């Protein structure tokens, strides 16, 4: 698999890599591993008990359909948006943990010299995972001096990894506060726009239709851009989210939208929109929010204006 990834990743230099000394060595190593993989696959297939266990495990996955119920809960939608927004941080963190587990598990296997309970690298990775997560089952215990030194290092790394999500949260909070400070320097009236009522936006009881969410968000963004003489957002939408509340729009009145723009990076900007009833907002009832949403655009060649 690694050899194929290298061949594909080299692109136009693919032939040079295949003919190089490093490419030939990688190919030989990959070919040597093929018989072992075939043997393990045949052994797995011949043991029907393993196949039955896999089948029953896959059957249990049908219960994951219950998760579809969560999509109707507003807090879950906000949590899902937050996870998608910070996906890169989470992915890098988990990949780093995997690399540490692989490295330390291999080191412990080499240090223990193939003991009865530490007879493979996956067994070492299992022990490293349990130790880093501060679970400590105690089913595998290092016995050699070198193994105990590696174990001590793994324990210290485990405590250090616990602090990383906290640091990420602190960084995100600092960035949010910085963006809020920048937005607070603008006059408040510039962030408010009025949207006329449309029959397709609400149902008979005045509740905002989720299907009309994206259209309302874009209308608020374009109206805000024209009002403040800002460059309209690009057409490439990276992601968007919309959550409607239980409050309804007063009959015959439109929306008052509160728009906040922030630049997530040099290549993307994000608009956060809160929708209120124009009548209720004029009566100083800003807590009666009708809906909230956000749209993230790709700037590409566009820059902050």
Tab-separated table of C-alpha atoms in Angstrom:
chain	number	residue	atom	x	y	z
A	1	UNK	CA	0.000	0.000	0.000
A	2	UNK	CA	2.788	2.432	0.868
A	3	UNK	CA	4.531	1.675	-2.425
A	4	UNK	CA	1.349	2.387	-4.413
A	5	UNK	CA	0.812	5.649	-2.519
A	6	UNK	CA	4.375	6.714	-3.298
A	7	UNK	CA	3.954	5.858	-6.991
A	8	UNK	CA	0.725	7.844	-7.235
A	9	UNK	CA	2.047	10.729	-5.142
A	10	UNK	CA	5.140	11.355	-7.256
A	11	UNK	CA	2.966	12.428	-10.208
A	12	UNK	CA	5.092	13.407	-13.203
A	13	UNK	CA	8.229	12.087	-11.447
A	14	UNK	CA	6.685	8.625	-11.134
A	15	UNK	CA	9.035	6.939	-13.620
A	16	UNK	CA	12.103	8.475	-12.011
A	17	UNK	CA	11.021	7.139	-8.601
A	18	UNK	CA	10.295	3.630	-9.921
A	19	UNK	CA	13.731	3.424	-11.555
A	20	UNK	CA	15.577	4.892	-8.565
A	21	UNK	CA	17.375	2.846	-5.932
A	22	UNK	CA	14.825	3.814	-3.275
A	23	UNK	CA	11.948	2.798	-5.543
A	24	UNK	CA	13.503	-0.595	-6.260
A	25	UNK	CA	14.050	-1.251	-2.544
A	26	UNK	CA	10.441	-0.281	-1.766
A	27	UNK	CA	9.199	-2.601	-4.514
A	28	UNK	CA	11.252	-5.533	-3.200
A	29	UNK	CA	9.954	-4.970	0.337
A	30	UNK	CA	6.375	-4.790	-0.946
A	31	UNK	CA	6.747	-8.011	-2.961
A	32	UNK	CA	8.214	-9.830	0.043
A	33	UNK	CA	5.173	-8.878	2.140
A	34	UNK	CA	2.637	-10.231	-0.378
A	35	UNK	CA	2.997	-13.975	0.505
A	36	UNK	CA	2.617	-13.167	4.200
A	37	UNK	CA	-0.553	-11.191	3.544
A	38	UNK	CA	-1.985	-13.994	1.411
A	39	UNK	CA	-1.214	-16.554	4.106
A	40	UNK	CA	-2.864	-14.463	6.824
A	41	UNK	CA	-5.913	-13.890	4.641
A	42	UNK	CA	-6.287	-17.617	3.918
A	43	UNK	CA	-5.946	-18.476	7.605
A	44	UNK	CA	-8.571	-15.909	8.475
A	45	UNK	CA	-10.955	-17.203	5.815
A	46	UNK	CA	-10.559	-20.836	6.866
A	47	UNK	CA	-11.582	-20.086	10.464
A	48	UNK	CA	-15.348	-19.745	10.182
A	49	UNK	CA	-15.601	-18.610	13.761
A	50	UNK	CA	-13.817	-15.376	12.876
A	51	UNK	CA	-16.128	-14.854	9.907
A	52	UNK	CA	-19.200	-15.353	12.084
A	53	UNK	CA	-17.907	-12.870	14.626
A	54	UNK	CA	-17.324	-10.296	11.897
A	55	UNK	CA	-20.827	-10.916	10.538
A	56	UNK	CA	-22.445	-10.448	13.958
A	57	UNK	CA	-20.373	-7.308	14.511
A	58	UNK	CA	-21.613	-5.846	11.223
A	59	UNK	CA	-25.166	-6.691	12.239
A	60	UNK	CA	-24.739	-4.593	15.371
A	61	UNK	CA	-23.901	-1.593	13.192
A	62	UNK	CA	-27.561	-1.430	12.173
A	63	UNK	CA	-28.267	0.209	15.515
A	64	UNK	CA	-26.372	3.252	14.269
A	65	UNK	CA	-29.547	4.177	12.391
A	66	UNK	CA	-30.810	5.489	15.716
A	67	UNK	CA	-28.328	8.335	15.322
A	68	UNK	CA	-30.598	9.807	12.638
A	69	UNK	CA	-32.909	10.931	15.437
A	70	UNK	CA	-30.222	13.322	16.672
A	71	UNK	CA	-30.281	15.399	13.476
A	72	UNK	CA	-33.521	17.043	14.625
A	73	UNK	CA	-31.984	18.362	17.859
A	74	UNK	CA	-30.671	21.931	17.547
A	75	UNK	CA	-27.781	21.428	19.974
A	76	UNK	CA	-26.587	18.406	18.000
A	77	UNK	CA	-26.612	20.459	14.807
A	78	UNK	CA	-24.465	23.110	16.477
A	79	UNK	CA	-22.097	20.433	17.782
A	80	UNK	CA	-21.848	18.903	14.318
A	81	UNK	CA	-21.004	22.297	12.822
A	82	UNK	CA	-18.335	22.877	15.480
A	83	UNK	CA	-16.764	19.483	14.747
A	84	UNK	CA	-16.719	20.172	11.008
A	85	UNK	CA	-15.203	23.601	11.603
A	86	UNK	CA	-12.381	22.201	13.746
A	87	UNK	CA	-11.965	18.998	11.735
A	88	UNK	CA	-8.392	19.826	10.729
A	89	UNK	CA	-7.280	20.321	14.330
A	90	UNK	CA	-8.946	17.076	15.388
A	91	UNK	CA	-7.546	15.115	12.429
A	92	UNK	CA	-3.995	16.344	13.027
A	93	UNK	CA	-4.277	15.554	16.742
A	94	UNK	CA	-5.580	12.008	16.152
A	95	UNK	CA	-2.973	11.339	13.470
A	96	UNK	CA	-0.242	12.474	15.851
A	97	UNK	CA	-1.587	10.151	18.559
A	98	UNK	CA	-1.616	7.258	16.078
A	99	UNK	CA	2.005	7.912	15.084
A	100	UNK	CA	3.041	8.050	18.748
A	101	UNK	CA	1.191	4.795	19.494
A	102	UNK	CA	2.784	3.055	16.507
A	103	UNK	CA	6.270	4.260	17.395
A	104	UNK	CA	6.091	3.505	21.121
A	105	UNK	CA	4.354	0.173	20.586
A	106	UNK	CA	7.141	-0.896	18.244
A	107	UNK	CA	9.778	0.309	20.713
A	108	UNK	CA	8.203	-1.672	23.549
A	109	UNK	CA	8.004	-4.803	21.401
A	110	UNK	CA	11.696	-4.442	20.555
A	111	UNK	CA	12.589	-3.739	24.201
A	112	UNK	CA	10.698	-6.743	25.548
A	113	UNK	CA	12.319	-9.039	22.983
A	114	UNK	CA	9.137	-10.939	22.062
A	115	UNK	CA	7.903	-11.926	25.528
A	116	UNK	CA	4.843	-14.145	25.875
A	117	UNK	CA	2.386	-11.276	26.201
A	118	UNK	CA	4.378	-8.931	23.976
A	119	UNK	CA	4.819	-11.147	20.935
A	120	UNK	CA	3.881	-8.681	18.173
A	121	UNK	CA	3.837	-5.001	17.303
A	122	UNK	CA	-0.009	-4.836	17.424
A	123	UNK	CA	0.201	-6.113	21.023
A	124	UNK	CA	2.646	-3.303	21.780
A	125	UNK	CA	0.315	-0.790	20.121
A	126	UNK	CA	-2.578	-2.091	22.238
A	127	UNK	CA	-0.535	-1.590	25.393
A	128	UNK	CA	0.582	1.891	24.264
A	129	UNK	CA	-3.025	2.906	23.516
A	130	UNK	CA	-4.263	1.710	26.913
A	131	UNK	CA	-1.410	3.480	28.691
A	132	UNK	CA	-1.621	6.786	26.791
A	133	UNK	CA	-5.360	6.963	27.449
A	134	UNK	CA	-4.582	6.469	31.186
A	135	UNK	CA	-6.832	3.387	31.339
A	136	UNK	CA	-4.227	0.829	32.414
A	137	UNK	CA	-5.873	-2.594	32.144
A	138	UNK	CA	-2.792	-4.348	33.499
A	139	UNK	CA	-3.092	-7.286	31.092
A	140	UNK	CA	0.387	-6.552	29.675
A	141	UNK	CA	3.228	-5.507	31.994
A	142	UNK	CA	6.808	-4.723	30.865
A	143	UNK	CA	9.382	-6.880	32.636
A	144	UNK	CA	12.728	-5.727	31.244
A	145	UNK	CA	14.551	-2.593	32.341
A	146	UNK	CA	14.444	-1.099	28.862
A	147	UNK	CA	10.748	-1.924	28.592
A	148	UNK	CA	10.035	-0.151	31.881
A	149	UNK	CA	11.893	2.928	30.650
A	150	UNK	CA	9.745	2.965	27.505
A	151	UNK	CA	6.648	2.471	29.683
A	152	UNK	CA	7.589	5.452	31.835
A	153	UNK	CA	7.970	7.600	28.733
A	154	UNK	CA	4.562	6.482	27.441
A	155	UNK	CA	2.902	7.376	30.756
A	156	UNK	CA	4.377	10.881	30.703
A	157	UNK	CA	3.316	11.364	27.082
A	158	UNK	CA	-0.196	10.219	28.002
A	159	UNK	CA	-0.527	12.958	30.612
A	160	UNK	CA	0.852	15.478	28.138
A	161	UNK	CA	-1.670	14.525	25.451
A	162	UNK	CA	-4.527	15.224	27.846
A	163	UNK	CA	-3.574	18.909	27.820
A	164	UNK	CA	-3.534	19.253	24.012
A	165	UNK	CA	-7.347	19.513	23.536
A	166	UNK	CA	-7.355	22.161	26.263
A	167	UNK	CA	-4.696	24.122	24.384
A	168	UNK	CA	-6.717	23.831	21.167
A	169	UNK	CA	-9.807	25.096	22.991
A	170	UNK	CA	-7.831	28.010	24.428
A	171	UNK	CA	-6.544	28.910	20.965
A	172	UNK	CA	-10.061	28.788	19.511
A	173	UNK	CA	-11.397	30.946	22.349
A	174	UNK	CA	-8.600	33.488	21.846
A	175	UNK	CA	-9.334	33.634	18.125
A	176	UNK	CA	-13.067	34.072	18.766
A	177	UNK	CA	-12.394	36.884	21.244
A	178	UNK	CA	-10.094	38.601	18.748
A	179	UNK	CA	-12.756	38.401	16.056
A	180	UNK	CA	-15.411	39.687	18.462
A	181	UNK	CA	-13.148	42.624	19.370
A	182	UNK	CA	-12.692	43.498	15.708
A	183	UNK	CA	-16.434	43.286	15.095
A	184	UNK	CA	-17.227	45.430	18.147
A	185	UNK	CA	-15.226	48.300	16.638
A	186	UNK	CA	-17.793	48.591	13.817
A	187	UNK	CA	-21.008	50.572	14.405
A	188	UNK	CA	-23.773	48.214	15.505
A	189	UNK	CA	-26.291	49.525	12.959
A	190	UNK	CA	-24.066	48.380	10.112
A	191	UNK	CA	-24.615	44.766	11.157
A	192	UNK	CA	-28.418	44.956	10.919
A	193	UNK	CA	-30.403	44.453	7.718
A	194	UNK	CA	-34.134	44.090	7.132
A	195	UNK	CA	-35.480	41.284	4.962
A	196	UNK	CA	-39.016	41.523	3.521
A	197	UNK	CA	-41.437	38.675	4.328
A	198	UNK	CA	-41.921	35.882	1.806
A	199	UNK	CA	-44.607	33.220	1.927
A	200	UNK	CA	-42.095	30.448	1.281
A	201	UNK	CA	-39.943	31.332	4.310
A	202	UNK	CA	-42.409	30.365	7.057
A	203	UNK	CA	-45.195	27.868	7.568
A	204	UNK	CA	-48.768	28.656	8.609
A	205	UNK	CA	-47.763	29.097	12.268
A	206	UNK	CA	-44.936	31.525	11.458
A	207	UNK	CA	-42.079	29.097	12.090
A	208	UNK	CA	-39.105	29.408	9.760
A	209	UNK	CA	-38.879	26.553	7.267
A	210	UNK	CA	-35.479	24.758	7.397
A	211	UNK	CA	-35.640	24.360	3.610
A	212	UNK	CA	-35.626	28.149	3.229
A	213	UNK	CA	-32.633	28.559	5.524
A	214	UNK	CA	-29.841	28.856	2.950
A	215	UNK	CA	-31.852	31.293	0.806
A	216	UNK	CA	-32.459	33.504	3.858
A	217	UNK	CA	-28.791	33.424	4.818
A	218	UNK	CA	-27.622	34.410	1.340
A	219	UNK	CA	-30.239	37.161	1.080
A	220	UNK	CA	-29.078	38.589	4.416
A	221	UNK	CA	-25.422	38.453	3.327
A	222	UNK	CA	-26.058	40.143	-0.024
A	223	UNK	CA	-28.277	42.802	1.553
A	224	UNK	CA	-25.604	43.495	4.178
A	225	UNK	CA	-22.915	43.737	1.473
A	226	UNK	CA	-24.931	46.247	-0.570
A	227	UNK	CA	-25.832	48.312	2.506
A	228	UNK	CA	-22.245	48.642	3.726
A	229	UNK	CA	-20.712	48.905	0.239
A	230	UNK	CA	-18.782	45.692	0.717
A	231	UNK	CA	-17.668	43.357	-2.018
A	232	UNK	CA	-20.275	40.582	-2.378
A	233	UNK	CA	-19.137	37.120	-1.290
A	234	UNK	CA	-17.814	34.692	-3.910
A	235	UNK	CA	-20.065	31.971	-5.281
A	236	UNK	CA	-18.014	29.062	-3.925
A	237	UNK	CA	-19.626	27.941	-0.641
A	238	UNK	CA	-17.492	25.640	1.500
A	239	UNK	CA	-20.175	24.813	4.063
A	240	UNK	CA	-23.271	26.209	5.697
A	241	UNK	CA	-25.550	25.461	8.635
A	242	UNK	CA	-28.980	26.649	9.716
A	243	UNK	CA	-31.024	26.057	12.887
A	244	UNK	CA	-34.606	27.264	13.341
A	245	UNK	CA	-35.971	28.007	16.811
A	246	UNK	CA	-39.449	27.382	18.217
A	247	UNK	CA	-40.388	31.086	18.040
A	248	UNK	CA	-42.540	32.254	15.140
A	249	UNK	CA	-42.605	35.334	12.905
A	250	UNK	CA	-45.346	37.852	13.613
A	251	UNK	CA	-47.931	38.007	10.777
A	252	UNK	CA	-47.274	40.718	8.221
A	253	UNK	CA	-43.724	41.443	9.395
A	254	UNK	CA	-40.339	40.563	7.968
A	255	UNK	CA	-36.974	39.628	9.408
A	256	UNK	CA	-34.294	41.708	11.065
A	257	UNK	CA	-30.978	39.988	10.397
A	258	UNK	CA	-27.846	40.549	12.456
A	259	UNK	CA	-24.818	39.820	10.271
A	260	UNK	CA	-21.235	39.319	11.423
A	261	UNK	CA	-18.372	38.660	9.044
A	262	UNK	CA	-15.018	37.186	10.059
A	263	UNK	CA	-12.007	35.867	8.159
A	264	UNK	CA	-11.160	32.336	9.203
A	265	UNK	CA	-7.974	32.360	7.123
A	266	UNK	CA	-6.519	34.043	4.056
A	267	UNK	CA	-8.540	31.681	1.873
A	268	UNK	CA	-11.971	31.671	3.540
A	269	UNK	CA	-14.414	33.967	5.298
A	270	UNK	CA	-17.423	33.167	7.455
A	271	UNK	CA	-20.744	34.939	7.937
A	272	UNK	CA	-22.802	34.353	11.086
A	273	UNK	CA	-26.445	35.439	10.837
A	274	UNK	CA	-29.132	35.704	13.520
A	275	UNK	CA	-32.729	36.242	12.378
A	276	UNK	CA	-35.297	38.108	14.485
A	277	UNK	CA	-38.850	39.218	13.943
A	278	UNK	CA	-38.774	42.893	12.885
A	279	UNK	CA	-41.707	43.749	15.153
A	280	UNK	CA	-40.231	42.022	18.218
A	281	UNK	CA	-36.768	43.461	17.572
A	282	UNK	CA	-38.195	46.977	17.362
A	283	UNK	CA	-39.841	46.385	20.740
A	284	UNK	CA	-36.399	45.584	22.220
A	285	UNK	CA	-36.932	41.845	22.462
A	286	UNK	CA	-33.668	40.624	20.900
A	287	UNK	CA	-33.789	37.374	22.879
A	288	UNK	CA	-36.696	36.083	20.771
A	289	UNK	CA	-34.448	34.710	18.060
A	290	UNK	CA	-36.121	32.907	15.160
A	291	UNK	CA	-33.140	31.205	13.562
A	292	UNK	CA	-29.366	31.179	13.378
A	293	UNK	CA	-27.044	30.143	10.618
A	294	UNK	CA	-23.634	30.489	9.092
A	295	UNK	CA	-22.047	30.360	5.655
A	296	UNK	CA	-18.377	29.842	4.931
A	297	UNK	CA	-17.034	30.989	1.560
A	298	UNK	CA	-13.800	30.259	-0.250
A	299	UNK	CA	-12.043	33.522	-1.063
A	300	UNK	CA	-9.595	32.067	-3.613
A	301	UNK	CA	-8.170	35.233	-5.162
A	302	UNK	CA	-10.438	37.479	-3.108
A	303	UNK	CA	-9.037	39.196	-0.045
A	304	UNK	CA	-10.467	41.071	2.918
A	305	UNK	CA	-12.266	44.290	1.977
